Structures are given as C-alpha cells and as structure tokens.
Amino acid sequence: MPREKETGEAAVEETKIKAEEDARRAEEEAAKKRKAKKAESGPKIDAKPAKEPTSPTESKSEDQDSDSETDPEEKGKLKPNSGNGGDYDHYKWTQTLGEVDVHVPLKASFPVRSRDVVCNIQQSHLAIGLKGFDPVARGPLNGKVKVEESFWTLKDKKLVVIHLEKINKMQWWNMIQTLK
C-alpha cells in the first residue's frame, strides 16, 4: 500500500510540474505575440510636429544624434517613417515592395484644381508643381517605375498624391528622389 501511495503522489507531483511548464510556455508565447503585434503597429506618433529635414542625410530630430544604440555609419541619416519612406520639407513618401506613394502639399493662396497641377511622371524622373510656378519637387527617381500604371490625384484642393508602380517589385528604395 505505501508504494502505491508514493507512486500516486509522484504522479500528482509530475502532473503539477507539467501544468506549470505548460502555463509558463503559454505565457511566453503570449508575450511573443504581444511583442510582434506591437512591432507591427509601428512607433507611436507624437502629437507635436517635428522640424522636417531638408535632405535625406539630415537627422529628423536632435535626439536621434545622441542615440547610443545607433551605428556610427547610421548617425546623421534619416530614419524611415511608418510607411518605410521619408518626411521632407516639401513632400513625404511611403512605399511597399511594389509601389511608392508621394504626398505633396501645395501651398497656394487659392483653391487648387486639377487643371492647375503639373505632374510629369517619367520612368526614372518625377516633377510636380503648379502651372506658372516653379516645381515644388522634381528630380530623378531612385528606381524605375511603370509610367502607364502610375497616376496622381488631388485631395482637398491642396494635396497631390502620386502613386508610382515600381518595375523592380523586390527592391526597397532608400529615397524617392534627389529634389531641389
């Protein structure tokens, strides 16, 4: 009889240990899922607007330069925005592997209509502006685009959104173009 009691107690103890291990594994998996979900949602955006850099090599904010985790080669470079693109003075852009979207706010003293906009999309060059004014943005693209699949739209009479289809759909661009 005592041996059966010892075996039964050992089995109960073994079951408790397995249950604790299963609970620990489940907690670790849940923590991994929370961490992955948090990484997917991207960084929280601060409500105050930051000074936008004028070139891709200019730092987006002063506290990035003092970041001790940054590699020396990465110091001074613009970090991508939440859409894997960049924010500049005259425009901002986002990208996926297959396409690029450029958002160009037009600072006009009148309500802009589509006929007022000049948008020239070429395979490796882009120019955008208003008729009769200097272009807001122009320059060579970082890669080639399908001109037939690319287009622009005017939103709220003050924002031009340009959609570009990449030819090489397996390449991330490090910048949209070198603009004026």
PDB file of C-alpha atoms in Angstrom:
ATOM      1  CA  MET A   1       0.000   0.000   0.000  1.00  0.00           C
ATOM      2  CA  PRO A   2       2.699   2.581   0.839  1.00  0.00           C
ATOM      3  CA  ARG A   3       4.310   2.040  -2.556  1.00  0.00           C
ATOM      4  CA  GLU A   4       1.033   2.792  -4.358  1.00  0.00           C
ATOM      5  CA  LYS A   5       0.693   5.960  -2.293  1.00  0.00           C
ATOM      6  CA  GLU A   6       4.211   7.061  -3.238  1.00  0.00           C
ATOM      7  CA  THR A   7       3.567   6.350  -6.926  1.00  0.00           C
ATOM      8  CA  GLY A   8       0.272   8.262  -6.815  1.00  0.00           C
ATOM      9  CA  GLU A   9       1.936  11.238  -5.101  1.00  0.00           C
ATOM     10  CA  ALA A  10       4.742  11.175  -7.652  1.00  0.00           C
ATOM     11  CA  ALA A  11       2.209  11.165 -10.495  1.00  0.00           C
ATOM     12  CA  VAL A  12       0.338  14.107  -8.943  1.00  0.00           C
ATOM     13  CA  GLU A  13       3.610  15.990  -8.477  1.00  0.00           C
ATOM     14  CA  GLU A  14       4.626  15.232 -12.068  1.00  0.00           C
ATOM     15  CA  THR A  15       1.242  16.493 -13.328  1.00  0.00           C
ATOM     16  CA  LYS A  16       1.664  19.725 -11.343  1.00  0.00           C
ATOM     17  CA  ILE A  17       5.128  20.284 -12.823  1.00  0.00           C
ATOM     18  CA  LYS A  18       3.853  19.683 -16.376  1.00  0.00           C
ATOM     19  CA  ALA A  19       0.947  22.067 -15.809  1.00  0.00           C
ATOM     20  CA  GLU A  20       3.323  24.761 -14.525  1.00  0.00           C
ATOM     21  CA  GLU A  21       5.614  24.277 -17.543  1.00  0.00           C
ATOM     22  CA  ASP A  22       2.645  24.465 -19.923  1.00  0.00           C
ATOM     23  CA  ALA A  23       1.433  27.665 -18.242  1.00  0.00           C
ATOM     24  CA  ARG A  24       4.931  29.177 -18.487  1.00  0.00           C
ATOM     25  CA  ARG A  25       5.169  28.264 -22.205  1.00  0.00           C
ATOM     26  CA  ALA A  26       1.733  29.722 -22.881  1.00  0.00           C
ATOM     27  CA  GLU A  27       2.723  32.942 -21.107  1.00  0.00           C
ATOM     28  CA  GLU A  28       5.946  33.163 -23.145  1.00  0.00           C
ATOM     29  CA  GLU A  29       4.014  32.624 -26.399  1.00  0.00           C
ATOM     30  CA  ALA A  30       1.504  35.315 -25.432  1.00  0.00           C
ATOM     31  CA  ALA A  31       4.363  37.712 -24.647  1.00  0.00           C
ATOM     32  CA  LYS A  32       5.961  36.988 -28.048  1.00  0.00           C
ATOM     33  CA  LYS A  33       2.640  37.633 -29.809  1.00  0.00           C
ATOM     34  CA  ARG A  34       2.179  40.926 -27.928  1.00  0.00           C
ATOM     35  CA  LYS A  35       5.701  41.968 -28.844  1.00  0.00           C
ATOM     36  CA  ALA A  36       5.185  41.068 -32.523  1.00  0.00           C
ATOM     37  CA  LYS A  37       1.847  42.899 -32.616  1.00  0.00           C
ATOM     38  CA  LYS A  38       3.442  45.964 -31.020  1.00  0.00           C
ATOM     39  CA  ALA A  39       6.253  45.885 -33.611  1.00  0.00           C
ATOM     40  CA  GLU A  40       3.710  45.632 -36.460  1.00  0.00           C
ATOM     41  CA  SER A  41       1.719  48.604 -35.250  1.00  0.00           C
ATOM     42  CA  GLY A  42       4.813  50.792 -35.571  1.00  0.00           C
ATOM     43  CA  PRO A  43       6.017  53.630 -33.391  1.00  0.00           C
ATOM     44  CA  LYS A  44       3.606  55.948 -31.633  1.00  0.00           C
ATOM     45  CA  ILE A  45       3.439  59.333 -33.317  1.00  0.00           C
ATOM     46  CA  ASP A  46       3.983  62.353 -31.127  1.00  0.00           C
ATOM     47  CA  ALA A  47       1.243  64.986 -31.354  1.00  0.00           C
ATOM     48  CA  LYS A  48       3.708  67.872 -31.775  1.00  0.00           C
ATOM     49  CA  PRO A  49       5.115  68.316 -35.257  1.00  0.00           C
ATOM     50  CA  ALA A  50       8.863  67.934 -35.560  1.00  0.00           C
ATOM     51  CA  LYS A  51      11.107  70.011 -37.793  1.00  0.00           C
ATOM     52  CA  GLU A  52      11.361  68.070 -41.017  1.00  0.00           C
ATOM     53  CA  PRO A  53      14.801  67.572 -42.548  1.00  0.00           C
ATOM     54  CA  THR A  54      15.600  69.128 -45.887  1.00  0.00           C
ATOM     55  CA  SER A  55      17.737  66.267 -47.171  1.00  0.00           C
ATOM     56  CA  PRO A  56      17.956  62.512 -46.610  1.00  0.00           C
ATOM     57  CA  THR A  57      21.233  62.834 -44.720  1.00  0.00           C
ATOM     58  CA  GLU A  58      19.899  65.390 -42.262  1.00  0.00           C
ATOM     59  CA  SER A  59      18.729  63.960 -38.966  1.00  0.00           C
ATOM     60  CA  LYS A  60      14.978  64.021 -38.294  1.00  0.00           C
ATOM     61  CA  SER A  61      15.325  65.174 -34.697  1.00  0.00           C
ATOM     62  CA  GLU A  62      18.109  66.223 -32.395  1.00  0.00           C
ATOM     63  CA  ASP A  63      17.688  63.314 -30.001  1.00  0.00           C
ATOM     64  CA  GLN A  64      18.496  60.795 -32.751  1.00  0.00           C
ATOM     65  CA  ASP A  65      22.093  62.018 -32.862  1.00  0.00           C
ATOM     66  CA  SER A  66      22.537  61.256 -29.167  1.00  0.00           C
ATOM     67  CA  ASP A  67      21.115  57.726 -29.510  1.00  0.00           C
ATOM     68  CA  SER A  68      23.879  55.450 -28.228  1.00  0.00           C
ATOM     69  CA  GLU A  69      22.415  52.349 -29.923  1.00  0.00           C
ATOM     70  CA  THR A  70      22.900  53.804 -33.419  1.00  0.00           C
ATOM     71  CA  ASP A  71      25.828  52.586 -35.513  1.00  0.00           C
ATOM     72  CA  PRO A  72      28.390  55.253 -36.405  1.00  0.00           C
ATOM     73  CA  GLU A  73      27.544  54.700 -40.100  1.00  0.00           C
ATOM     74  CA  GLU A  74      23.835  55.320 -39.411  1.00  0.00           C
ATOM     75  CA  LYS A  75      24.445  58.534 -37.464  1.00  0.00           C
ATOM     76  CA  GLY A  76      23.029  61.559 -39.265  1.00  0.00           C
ATOM     77  CA  LYS A  77      20.911  59.513 -41.671  1.00  0.00           C
ATOM     78  CA  LEU A  78      17.155  59.977 -41.907  1.00  0.00           C
ATOM     79  CA  LYS A  79      15.215  57.149 -40.319  1.00  0.00           C
ATOM     80  CA  PRO A  80      12.237  55.837 -42.293  1.00  0.00           C
ATOM     81  CA  ASN A  81       8.734  56.964 -41.394  1.00  0.00           C
ATOM     82  CA  SER A  82       5.982  54.494 -40.508  1.00  0.00           C
ATOM     83  CA  GLY A  83       5.409  53.781 -44.203  1.00  0.00           C
ATOM     84  CA  ASN A  84       9.057  52.835 -44.935  1.00  0.00           C
ATOM     85  CA  GLY A  85       9.640  56.166 -46.640  1.00  0.00           C
ATOM     86  CA  GLY A  86      10.660  59.613 -45.527  1.00  0.00           C
ATOM     87  CA  ASP A  87       9.339  63.020 -44.494  1.00  0.00           C
ATOM     88  CA  TYR A  88      10.835  66.083 -46.145  1.00  0.00           C
ATOM     89  CA  ASP A  89      10.078  69.829 -46.230  1.00  0.00           C
ATOM     90  CA  HIS A  90       8.117  69.791 -49.497  1.00  0.00           C
ATOM     91  CA  TYR A  91       6.736  66.243 -49.546  1.00  0.00           C
ATOM     92  CA  LYS A  92       6.568  62.894 -47.798  1.00  0.00           C
ATOM     93  CA  TRP A  93       6.599  59.421 -49.266  1.00  0.00           C
ATOM     94  CA  THR A  94       5.796  55.854 -48.302  1.00  0.00           C
ATOM     95  CA  GLN A  95       6.446  52.544 -50.012  1.00  0.00           C
ATOM     96  CA  THR A  96       5.756  48.847 -50.222  1.00  0.00           C
ATOM     97  CA  LEU A  97       7.887  46.449 -52.230  1.00  0.00           C
ATOM     98  CA  GLY A  98       5.764  47.070 -55.328  1.00  0.00           C
ATOM     99  CA  GLU A  99       4.704  50.710 -55.117  1.00  0.00           C
ATOM    100  CA  VAL A 100       5.531  54.192 -53.873  1.00  0.00           C
ATOM    101  CA  ASP A 101       3.126  56.942 -52.782  1.00  0.00           C
ATOM    102  CA  VAL A 102       4.282  60.561 -52.694  1.00  0.00           C
ATOM    103  CA  HIS A 103       2.244  63.190 -50.802  1.00  0.00           C
ATOM    104  CA  VAL A 104       2.945  66.753 -51.925  1.00  0.00           C
ATOM    105  CA  PRO A 105       1.096  69.563 -50.102  1.00  0.00           C
ATOM    106  CA  LEU A 106       0.549  72.574 -52.335  1.00  0.00           C
ATOM    107  CA  LYS A 107       0.938  75.914 -50.573  1.00  0.00           C
ATOM    108  CA  ALA A 108      -1.280  78.005 -52.813  1.00  0.00           C
ATOM    109  CA  SER A 109      -3.314  81.054 -51.839  1.00  0.00           C
ATOM    110  CA  PHE A 110      -6.225  79.792 -53.952  1.00  0.00           C
ATOM    111  CA  PRO A 111      -8.217  76.533 -54.050  1.00  0.00           C
ATOM    112  CA  VAL A 112      -6.208  74.298 -56.380  1.00  0.00           C
ATOM    113  CA  ARG A 113      -7.995  72.466 -59.189  1.00  0.00           C
ATOM    114  CA  SER A 114      -6.656  69.543 -61.160  1.00  0.00           C
ATOM    115  CA  ARG A 115      -6.082  71.744 -64.209  1.00  0.00           C
ATOM    116  CA  ASP A 116      -3.729  73.915 -62.091  1.00  0.00           C
ATOM    117  CA  VAL A 117      -1.454  70.959 -61.301  1.00  0.00           C
ATOM    118  CA  VAL A 118       1.530  69.971 -63.430  1.00  0.00           C
ATOM    119  CA  CYS A 119       2.683  66.411 -62.746  1.00  0.00           C
ATOM    120  CA  ASN A 120       5.238  64.822 -65.041  1.00  0.00           C
ATOM    121  CA  ILE A 121       5.838  61.128 -64.300  1.00  0.00           C
ATOM    122  CA  GLN A 122       8.587  59.506 -66.339  1.00  0.00           C
ATOM    123  CA  GLN A 123      10.230  56.108 -65.950  1.00  0.00           C
ATOM    124  CA  SER A 124      13.054  57.464 -63.802  1.00  0.00           C
ATOM    125  CA  HIS A 125      12.115  61.115 -63.203  1.00  0.00           C
ATOM    126  CA  LEU A 126       9.325  62.992 -61.404  1.00  0.00           C
ATOM    127  CA  ALA A 127       8.256  66.653 -61.397  1.00  0.00           C
ATOM    128  CA  ILE A 128       5.266  68.163 -59.566  1.00  0.00           C
ATOM    129  CA  GLY A 129       4.074  71.741 -59.184  1.00  0.00           C
ATOM    130  CA  LEU A 130       1.512  74.359 -60.162  1.00  0.00           C
ATOM    131  CA  LYS A 131       1.177  75.919 -63.625  1.00  0.00           C
ATOM    132  CA  GLY A 132       3.062  79.186 -63.832  1.00  0.00           C
ATOM    133  CA  PHE A 133       5.173  78.452 -60.706  1.00  0.00           C
ATOM    134  CA  ASP A 134       8.464  76.690 -60.063  1.00  0.00           C
ATOM    135  CA  PRO A 135       8.053  72.952 -59.412  1.00  0.00           C
ATOM    136  CA  VAL A 136       7.519  72.023 -55.776  1.00  0.00           C
ATOM    137  CA  ALA A 137       9.530  68.842 -56.287  1.00  0.00           C
ATOM    138  CA  ARG A 138      11.485  67.457 -59.210  1.00  0.00           C
ATOM    139  CA  GLY A 139      14.395  65.155 -59.809  1.00  0.00           C
ATOM    140  CA  PRO A 140      15.480  61.643 -60.679  1.00  0.00           C
ATOM    141  CA  LEU A 141      13.774  58.686 -59.009  1.00  0.00           C
ATOM    142  CA  ASN A 142      15.732  56.097 -57.035  1.00  0.00           C
ATOM    143  CA  GLY A 143      14.462  53.337 -59.337  1.00  0.00           C
ATOM    144  CA  LYS A 144      12.363  52.861 -62.448  1.00  0.00           C
ATOM    145  CA  VAL A 145       8.559  52.988 -62.444  1.00  0.00           C
ATOM    146  CA  LYS A 146       5.820  51.805 -64.807  1.00  0.00           C
ATOM    147  CA  VAL A 147       4.556  55.086 -66.270  1.00  0.00           C
ATOM    148  CA  GLU A 148       1.314  53.501 -67.576  1.00  0.00           C
ATOM    149  CA  GLU A 149       0.449  52.187 -64.082  1.00  0.00           C
ATOM    150  CA  SER A 150       1.353  55.387 -62.228  1.00  0.00           C
ATOM    151  CA  PHE A 151      -1.060  58.250 -61.568  1.00  0.00           C
ATOM    152  CA  TRP A 152      -1.760  61.290 -59.374  1.00  0.00           C
ATOM    153  CA  THR A 153      -4.836  62.620 -57.603  1.00  0.00           C
ATOM    154  CA  LEU A 154      -5.738  65.931 -55.974  1.00  0.00           C
ATOM    155  CA  LYS A 155      -7.181  65.710 -52.459  1.00  0.00           C
ATOM    156  CA  ASP A 156      -8.917  68.518 -50.558  1.00  0.00           C
ATOM    157  CA  LYS A 157      -7.791  71.088 -53.147  1.00  0.00           C
ATOM    158  CA  LYS A 158      -4.352  71.285 -51.530  1.00  0.00           C
ATOM    159  CA  LEU A 159      -2.647  67.857 -51.527  1.00  0.00           C
ATOM    160  CA  VAL A 160      -1.372  65.927 -54.552  1.00  0.00           C
ATOM    161  CA  VAL A 161      -0.941  62.184 -54.016  1.00  0.00           C
ATOM    162  CA  ILE A 162       1.234  60.461 -56.624  1.00  0.00           C
ATOM    163  CA  HIS A 163       1.081  56.673 -56.903  1.00  0.00           C
ATOM    164  CA  LEU A 164       4.081  55.038 -58.620  1.00  0.00           C
ATOM    165  CA  GLU A 165       4.296  51.346 -59.578  1.00  0.00           C
ATOM    166  CA  LYS A 166       7.857  50.040 -59.280  1.00  0.00           C
ATOM    167  CA  ILE A 167       9.311  47.954 -62.112  1.00  0.00           C
ATOM    168  CA  ASN A 168      11.529  46.053 -59.675  1.00  0.00           C
ATOM    169  CA  LYS A 169       8.970  44.915 -57.102  1.00  0.00           C
ATOM    170  CA  MET A 170      11.603  43.292 -54.902  1.00  0.00           C
ATOM    171  CA  GLN A 171      13.613  46.393 -54.021  1.00  0.00           C
ATOM    172  CA  TRP A 172      13.182  48.888 -51.192  1.00  0.00           C
ATOM    173  CA  TRP A 173      14.107  52.438 -52.153  1.00  0.00           C
ATOM    174  CA  ASN A 174      16.302  54.351 -49.735  1.00  0.00           C
ATOM    175  CA  MET A 175      14.937  57.664 -51.033  1.00  0.00           C
ATOM    176  CA  ILE A 176      12.306  58.765 -53.505  1.00  0.00           C
ATOM    177  CA  GLN A 177      14.480  61.200 -55.408  1.00  0.00           C
ATOM    178  CA  THR A 178      17.006  63.960 -55.062  1.00  0.00           C
ATOM    179  CA  LEU A 179      14.826  67.013 -55.117  1.00  0.00           C
ATOM    180  CA  LYS A 180      15.633  70.674 -55.309  1.00  0.00           C
TER     181      LYS A 180
END
